[in-house]
């Protein structure tokens, strides 16, 4: 195995990896779903979560500047 | 197995409109035991709501408990906690039988709504569960390593001499071409890895990278029988790509988060 991220690990996986999976993937069911968490737009939440994940787990990638916007 | 909407004594709270249902995963009815599993919510007890030959793992949660102020979107905040709890429950279920994990924070008002979701996606859920049987998900991420970037040859040619306009432009053109070639090589390598590892997988998927340095963010659905070969192949990619300044991260095994998509039946919204 390559080096493991130990940050906030859940069975050896990093928080960023976890968020990448559970926020962005998984079955999405429509219908009666309450797709709002107390007023926070879920799409915005997705973006924020990913940003947080990146910041915290991959300190290796200090891609400062760049300013590339890939929304 | 309990039938749809059977109510046990301890679930009286379900009638409380402030209590909603947090959904974890869809499974075949009677394929898993969730007794003793704790998920989101105060009691957090995970239970199954069944419909026909499917069941969905849920727990009761107070609406208020899902209030997530923006400050909570931090590493140790409620969202991280929610994600870890969600994943832990999904894993405990997936360890027992094929499961379709639902997206984080999928919440419905009541059991009836959960049943309607099972009904709406029934055929496709059955189909996916069959495809996922005996498989686990693995993640492969290729990242550009900062350290190994080749320095641009700024001072080649005639040493300290003042460059003429032509020389400058020529050098600039070379640099651009070299950059383009490097990108092309990187793309070719990436595609090669993606498809090479795909040979060991039943299904594969790629997502946009979370940062510009991620050149590939792929997921593979791998049969248990092929797992070892897949991991060996992944390890040889780790070695093969290191000289190119590309790091390969292998993550997993995961429940099939990337392979659980259920297409909506596109019934008229009414």
Coordinates of C-alpha atoms in Angstrom, one line a residue:
Chain A
X1 CA 0.0 0.0 0.0
X2 CA 1.1 3.5 -0.7
X3 CA 1.3 6.0 2.2
X4 CA -1.9 6.4 4.1
X5 CA -3.5 9.6 5.0
X6 CA -3.9 9.5 8.8
X7 CA -5.9 12.7 9.1
X8 CA -9.3 12.2 10.7
X9 CA -9.2 8.6 9.6
X10 CA -12.2 6.4 9.4
X11 CA -10.7 3.0 9.0
X12 CA -7.6 4.3 7.4
X13 CA -9.2 6.7 5.0
X14 CA -8.8 10.4 5.0
X15 CA -11.7 12.8 5.6
X16 CA -11.3 14.2 2.2
X17 CA -11.6 10.8 0.6
X18 CA -14.6 10.1 2.7
X19 CA -16.3 13.3 1.8
X20 CA -15.5 12.8 -1.8
X21 CA -17.4 9.6 -1.7
X22 CA -20.4 10.3 0.6
X23 CA -21.2 13.8 -0.5
X24 CA -20.7 13.5 -4.2
X25 CA -21.7 9.9 -4.9
X26 CA -24.1 7.4 -3.6
X27 CA -27.6 6.9 -4.7
X28 CA -29.6 10.0 -5.0
X29 CA -33.3 9.5 -4.6
X30 CA -35.7 12.2 -5.5
X31 CA -39.3 12.6 -4.5
X32 CA -40.1 13.2 -0.9
X33 CA -36.5 13.8 0.0
X34 CA -35.8 16.8 2.2
X35 CA -32.8 18.0 0.3
X36 CA -32.0 20.9 2.5
X37 CA -30.1 20.8 5.8
X38 CA -31.8 23.5 7.7
X39 CA -31.6 26.1 5.1
X40 CA -28.2 25.3 3.7
X41 CA -28.4 24.8 0.0
X42 CA -27.0 21.3 -0.5
X43 CA -25.1 22.2 -3.6
X44 CA -23.3 24.9 -1.8
X45 CA -22.7 22.6 1.0
X46 CA -21.2 20.1 -1.4
X47 CA -18.7 22.7 -2.6
X48 CA -17.9 23.9 0.9
X49 CA -17.3 20.3 2.0
X50 CA -15.0 19.6 -0.8
X51 CA -13.0 22.7 -0.2
X52 CA -12.7 21.9 3.5
X53 CA -11.7 18.4 2.6
X54 CA -9.0 19.5 0.3
X55 CA -7.6 22.1 2.7
X56 CA -7.4 19.7 5.6
X57 CA -6.2 16.5 4.1
X58 CA -3.8 17.4 1.4
X59 CA -1.4 19.7 2.9
X60 CA 1.1 18.2 0.4
X61 CA -0.6 20.1 -2.4
X62 CA 0.0 23.6 -1.5
X63 CA -1.3 24.9 -4.8
X64 CA -1.2 28.5 -3.7
X65 CA -2.3 31.1 -6.2
X66 CA -3.2 29.5 -9.5
X67 CA -6.6 30.8 -9.1
X68 CA -8.1 28.2 -11.4
X69 CA -11.8 28.1 -10.9
X70 CA -13.4 24.8 -11.6
X71 CA -16.8 25.2 -10.2
Chain B
X1 CA -38.6 -10.2 9.1
X2 CA -40.8 -7.3 9.9
X3 CA -43.3 -6.2 7.4
X4 CA -43.6 -2.7 6.0
X5 CA -44.2 -0.1 8.6
X6 CA -44.4 -2.5 11.5
X7 CA -44.3 -0.4 14.6
X8 CA -42.5 -1.6 17.7
X9 CA -42.9 -0.1 21.0
X10 CA -39.7 1.8 21.0
X11 CA -40.5 3.6 17.8
X12 CA -43.5 5.5 19.1
X13 CA -41.5 8.7 18.6
X14 CA -41.9 8.2 14.9
X15 CA -45.2 9.8 15.0
X16 CA -43.6 13.0 16.1
X17 CA -43.5 15.3 13.1
X18 CA -40.3 16.8 14.4
X19 CA -38.7 13.4 13.8
X20 CA -37.6 12.7 10.3
X21 CA -35.9 9.6 8.7
X22 CA -32.3 9.6 7.8
X23 CA -31.6 7.0 5.0
X24 CA -28.4 5.0 4.8
X25 CA -28.7 2.3 2.2
X26 CA -31.0 0.1 0.2
X27 CA -30.6 -3.7 0.5
X28 CA -32.5 -6.8 -0.4
X29 CA -35.2 -7.5 2.2
X30 CA -34.0 -9.9 4.9
X31 CA -30.4 -9.7 3.8
X32 CA -29.0 -7.8 6.7
X33 CA -29.3 -7.5 10.5
X34 CA -29.1 -4.0 11.8
X35 CA -29.9 -4.7 15.4
X36 CA -27.4 -2.7 17.6
X37 CA -26.3 -0.4 14.9
X38 CA -26.2 3.2 15.8
X39 CA -26.3 6.0 13.3
X40 CA -27.4 9.6 13.1
X41 CA -29.8 11.0 15.7
X42 CA -30.2 11.0 19.4
X43 CA -31.2 7.3 19.8
X44 CA -29.7 6.7 16.4
X45 CA -31.0 3.2 16.3
X46 CA -30.9 1.9 12.8
X47 CA -33.9 -0.1 11.6
X48 CA -35.2 -1.4 8.3
X49 CA -38.2 -0.2 6.5
X50 CA -39.2 -2.9 4.0
X51 CA -41.2 -2.8 0.8
X52 CA -41.7 -5.9 -1.3
X53 CA -38.2 -7.5 -1.7
X54 CA -36.3 -4.4 -0.7
X55 CA -35.5 -2.7 2.5
X56 CA -34.0 0.6 3.4
X57 CA -31.9 1.2 6.5
X58 CA -33.1 4.3 8.4
X59 CA -32.8 6.0 11.7
X60 CA -35.0 8.5 13.4
X61 CA -33.5 11.9 13.8
X62 CA -34.9 15.2 15.0
X63 CA -35.1 17.9 12.4
X64 CA -33.2 20.2 14.7
X65 CA -30.3 17.8 14.9
X66 CA -29.7 18.3 11.2
X67 CA -29.2 22.0 11.5
X68 CA -25.7 22.6 10.4
X69 CA -24.5 26.2 10.7
X70 CA -21.8 27.0 8.2
X71 CA -19.2 27.1 11.0
X72 CA -19.8 23.4 11.4
X73 CA -18.4 22.7 8.0
X74 CA -15.0 22.1 9.4
X75 CA -12.7 19.2 9.8
X76 CA -14.0 18.2 13.3
X77 CA -17.5 19.8 12.9
X78 CA -20.8 18.2 12.6
X79 CA -20.6 17.5 8.9
X80 CA -17.4 15.5 9.3
X81 CA -19.1 13.6 12.2
X82 CA -22.2 13.0 10.0
X83 CA -20.1 11.7 7.2
X84 CA -18.2 9.3 9.4
X85 CA -21.4 8.0 11.1
X86 CA -23.0 7.6 7.7
X87 CA -20.0 5.7 6.4
X88 CA -19.8 3.5 9.5
X89 CA -23.5 2.4 9.2
X90 CA -23.2 1.9 5.5
X91 CA -20.1 -0.3 6.0
X92 CA -21.7 -2.3 8.7
X93 CA -24.6 -3.1 6.4
X94 CA -22.4 -3.6 3.3
X95 CA -20.3 -6.1 5.3
X96 CA -23.3 -8.4 5.4
X97 CA -24.8 -8.1 2.0
X98 CA -24.9 -6.0 -1.2
X99 CA -26.0 -2.5 -0.5
X100 CA -26.7 0.7 -2.4
X101 CA -25.4 3.5 -0.2
X102 CA -27.4 6.7 -0.3
X103 CA -25.9 10.1 -0.6
X104 CA -25.0 11.8 2.6
X105 CA -27.9 13.5 4.4
X106 CA -30.7 11.9 2.4
X107 CA -33.6 12.6 4.7
X108 CA -37.3 12.0 4.2
X109 CA -40.3 13.0 6.4
X110 CA -41.5 9.6 7.4
X111 CA -41.5 5.8 6.8
X112 CA -44.2 6.2 4.1
X113 CA -41.8 8.4 2.1
X114 CA -39.0 5.9 2.5
X115 CA -41.4 3.2 1.1
X116 CA -42.3 5.4 -1.8
X117 CA -38.6 5.8 -2.6
X118 CA -38.2 2.0 -2.6
X119 CA -41.2 1.7 -4.8
X120 CA -40.1 4.3 -7.2
X121 CA -36.6 2.9 -7.7
X122 CA -37.5 -0.8 -7.1
X123 CA -36.6 -2.3 -10.5
X124 CA -33.4 -0.4 -10.9
X125 CA -32.3 -1.0 -7.3
X126 CA -32.8 -4.8 -7.8
X127 CA -30.7 -4.6 -10.9
X128 CA -27.9 -2.6 -9.2
X129 CA -27.9 -4.9 -6.2
X130 CA -27.4 -7.9 -8.6
X131 CA -24.5 -6.1 -10.3
X132 CA -22.9 -5.1 -7.1
X133 CA -23.0 -8.6 -5.5
X134 CA -19.6 -9.8 -4.5
X135 CA -17.9 -6.5 -5.4
X136 CA -16.1 -3.7 -3.5
X137 CA -15.1 -0.3 -4.7
X138 CA -11.5 0.9 -4.9
X139 CA -10.4 4.4 -5.6
X140 CA -7.4 5.4 -7.7
X141 CA -6.2 8.9 -7.7
X142 CA -3.3 10.3 -9.7
X143 CA -1.7 13.5 -8.4
X144 CA 1.0 15.6 -9.9
X145 CA 3.9 15.8 -7.4
X146 CA 5.1 19.4 -6.9
X147 CA 8.6 18.4 -6.1
X148 CA 9.4 16.7 -9.3
X149 CA 8.5 19.5 -11.7
X150 CA 11.2 19.9 -14.2
X151 CA 12.7 23.3 -13.9
X152 CA 12.1 25.3 -17.1
X153 CA 15.4 25.8 -19.0
X154 CA 15.5 29.5 -18.7
X155 CA 19.2 30.0 -19.4
X156 CA 20.0 27.6 -22.1
X157 CA 21.8 28.6 -25.3
X158 CA 24.3 31.5 -25.2
X159 CA 24.8 31.9 -21.5
X160 CA 24.7 35.5 -20.2
X161 CA 24.4 37.1 -23.7
X162 CA 21.5 39.4 -24.1
X163 CA 18.9 37.4 -26.0
X164 CA 17.7 38.8 -29.3
X165 CA 14.0 39.1 -30.0
X166 CA 14.1 36.1 -32.3
X167 CA 16.0 34.0 -29.8
X168 CA 13.6 35.0 -27.1
X169 CA 10.5 34.0 -29.2
X170 CA 12.2 30.8 -30.2
X171 CA 12.9 29.9 -26.6
X172 CA 9.3 30.8 -25.6
X173 CA 8.0 28.6 -28.4
X174 CA 10.1 25.7 -27.2
X175 CA 8.9 26.1 -23.7
X176 CA 5.3 26.2 -24.7
X177 CA 5.8 23.2 -26.9
X178 CA 7.6 21.3 -24.1
X179 CA 4.7 22.2 -21.8
X180 CA 2.1 21.0 -24.3
X181 CA 4.1 17.8 -24.8
X182 CA 4.3 17.2 -21.1
X183 CA 0.5 17.7 -20.8
X184 CA -0.1 15.3 -23.6
X185 CA 2.2 12.7 -22.1
X186 CA 0.4 13.1 -18.8
X187 CA -3.0 12.7 -20.5
X188 CA -1.7 9.6 -22.3
X189 CA -0.3 8.1 -19.1
X190 CA -3.5 8.9 -17.2
X191 CA -5.7 7.3 -19.9
X192 CA -3.4 4.3 -19.9
X193 CA -3.7 3.8 -16.1
X194 CA -7.5 4.3 -16.2
X195 CA -8.0 1.6 -18.8
X196 CA -5.2 -0.8 -17.7
X197 CA -6.8 -1.0 -14.2
X198 CA -10.2 -1.2 -15.8
X199 CA -9.4 -4.6 -17.1
X200 CA -9.6 -5.9 -13.6
X201 CA -12.9 -4.2 -12.8
X202 CA -16.5 -4.9 -13.6
X203 CA -17.3 -1.2 -13.8
X204 CA -15.3 1.9 -13.7
X205 CA -16.0 5.6 -13.2
X206 CA -14.2 8.8 -13.1
X207 CA -14.9 12.0 -11.3
X208 CA -13.4 15.4 -11.7
X209 CA -10.4 15.9 -9.4
X210 CA -10.9 18.0 -6.3
X211 CA -7.9 20.1 -7.2
X212 CA -5.9 21.0 -10.3
X213 CA -3.1 18.6 -9.3
X214 CA -5.4 15.6 -9.4
X215 CA -5.1 14.3 -12.9
X216 CA -7.3 11.3 -12.4
X217 CA -9.9 10.5 -9.8
X218 CA -11.2 7.1 -10.7
X219 CA -13.3 4.4 -9.0
X220 CA -13.4 0.7 -9.8
X221 CA -16.0 -1.8 -9.0
X222 CA -13.9 -5.0 -8.4
X223 CA -15.1 -8.5 -7.9
X224 CA -13.7 -10.2 -4.8
X225 CA -11.9 -12.8 -7.1
X226 CA -10.1 -10.0 -9.0
X227 CA -9.1 -7.9 -6.1
X228 CA -5.7 -9.2 -5.6
X229 CA -4.8 -8.9 -9.3
X230 CA -6.3 -5.4 -9.3
X231 CA -4.2 -4.3 -6.3
X232 CA -1.0 -5.8 -7.8
X233 CA -1.7 -3.9 -11.0
X234 CA -2.3 -0.8 -9.0
X235 CA 1.0 -1.2 -7.2
X236 CA 2.9 -1.6 -10.4
X237 CA 1.3 1.7 -11.6
X238 CA 2.6 3.3 -8.4
X239 CA 6.1 2.3 -9.4
X240 CA 5.7 3.1 -13.1
X241 CA 4.4 6.6 -12.6
X242 CA 6.8 7.7 -9.9
X243 CA 9.5 8.7 -12.4
X244 CA 6.9 10.8 -14.2
X245 CA 6.3 12.8 -11.1
X246 CA 2.8 11.4 -10.6
X247 CA 1.8 9.9 -7.3
X248 CA -0.8 7.1 -7.3
X249 CA -3.1 6.9 -4.3
X250 CA -5.1 3.8 -3.7
X251 CA -8.1 4.0 -1.4
X252 CA -10.5 1.4 -0.3
X253 CA -12.1 -1.0 -0.1
X254 CA -15.2 1.1 -0.1
X255 CA -18.9 0.3 -0.2
X256 CA -20.0 0.9 -3.8
X257 CA -20.6 4.7 -3.3
X258 CA -19.6 5.4 -6.9
X259 CA -21.7 2.6 -8.4
X260 CA -25.0 3.1 -6.7
X261 CA -26.6 5.7 -8.9
X262 CA -30.2 5.2 -9.5
X263 CA -31.6 7.0 -12.5
X264 CA -34.8 8.7 -11.8
X265 CA -37.7 7.3 -13.6
X266 CA -38.5 10.8 -14.8
X267 CA -42.1 10.5 -13.8
X268 CA -43.9 13.8 -14.4
X269 CA -43.3 15.9 -11.4
X270 CA -46.7 15.8 -9.8

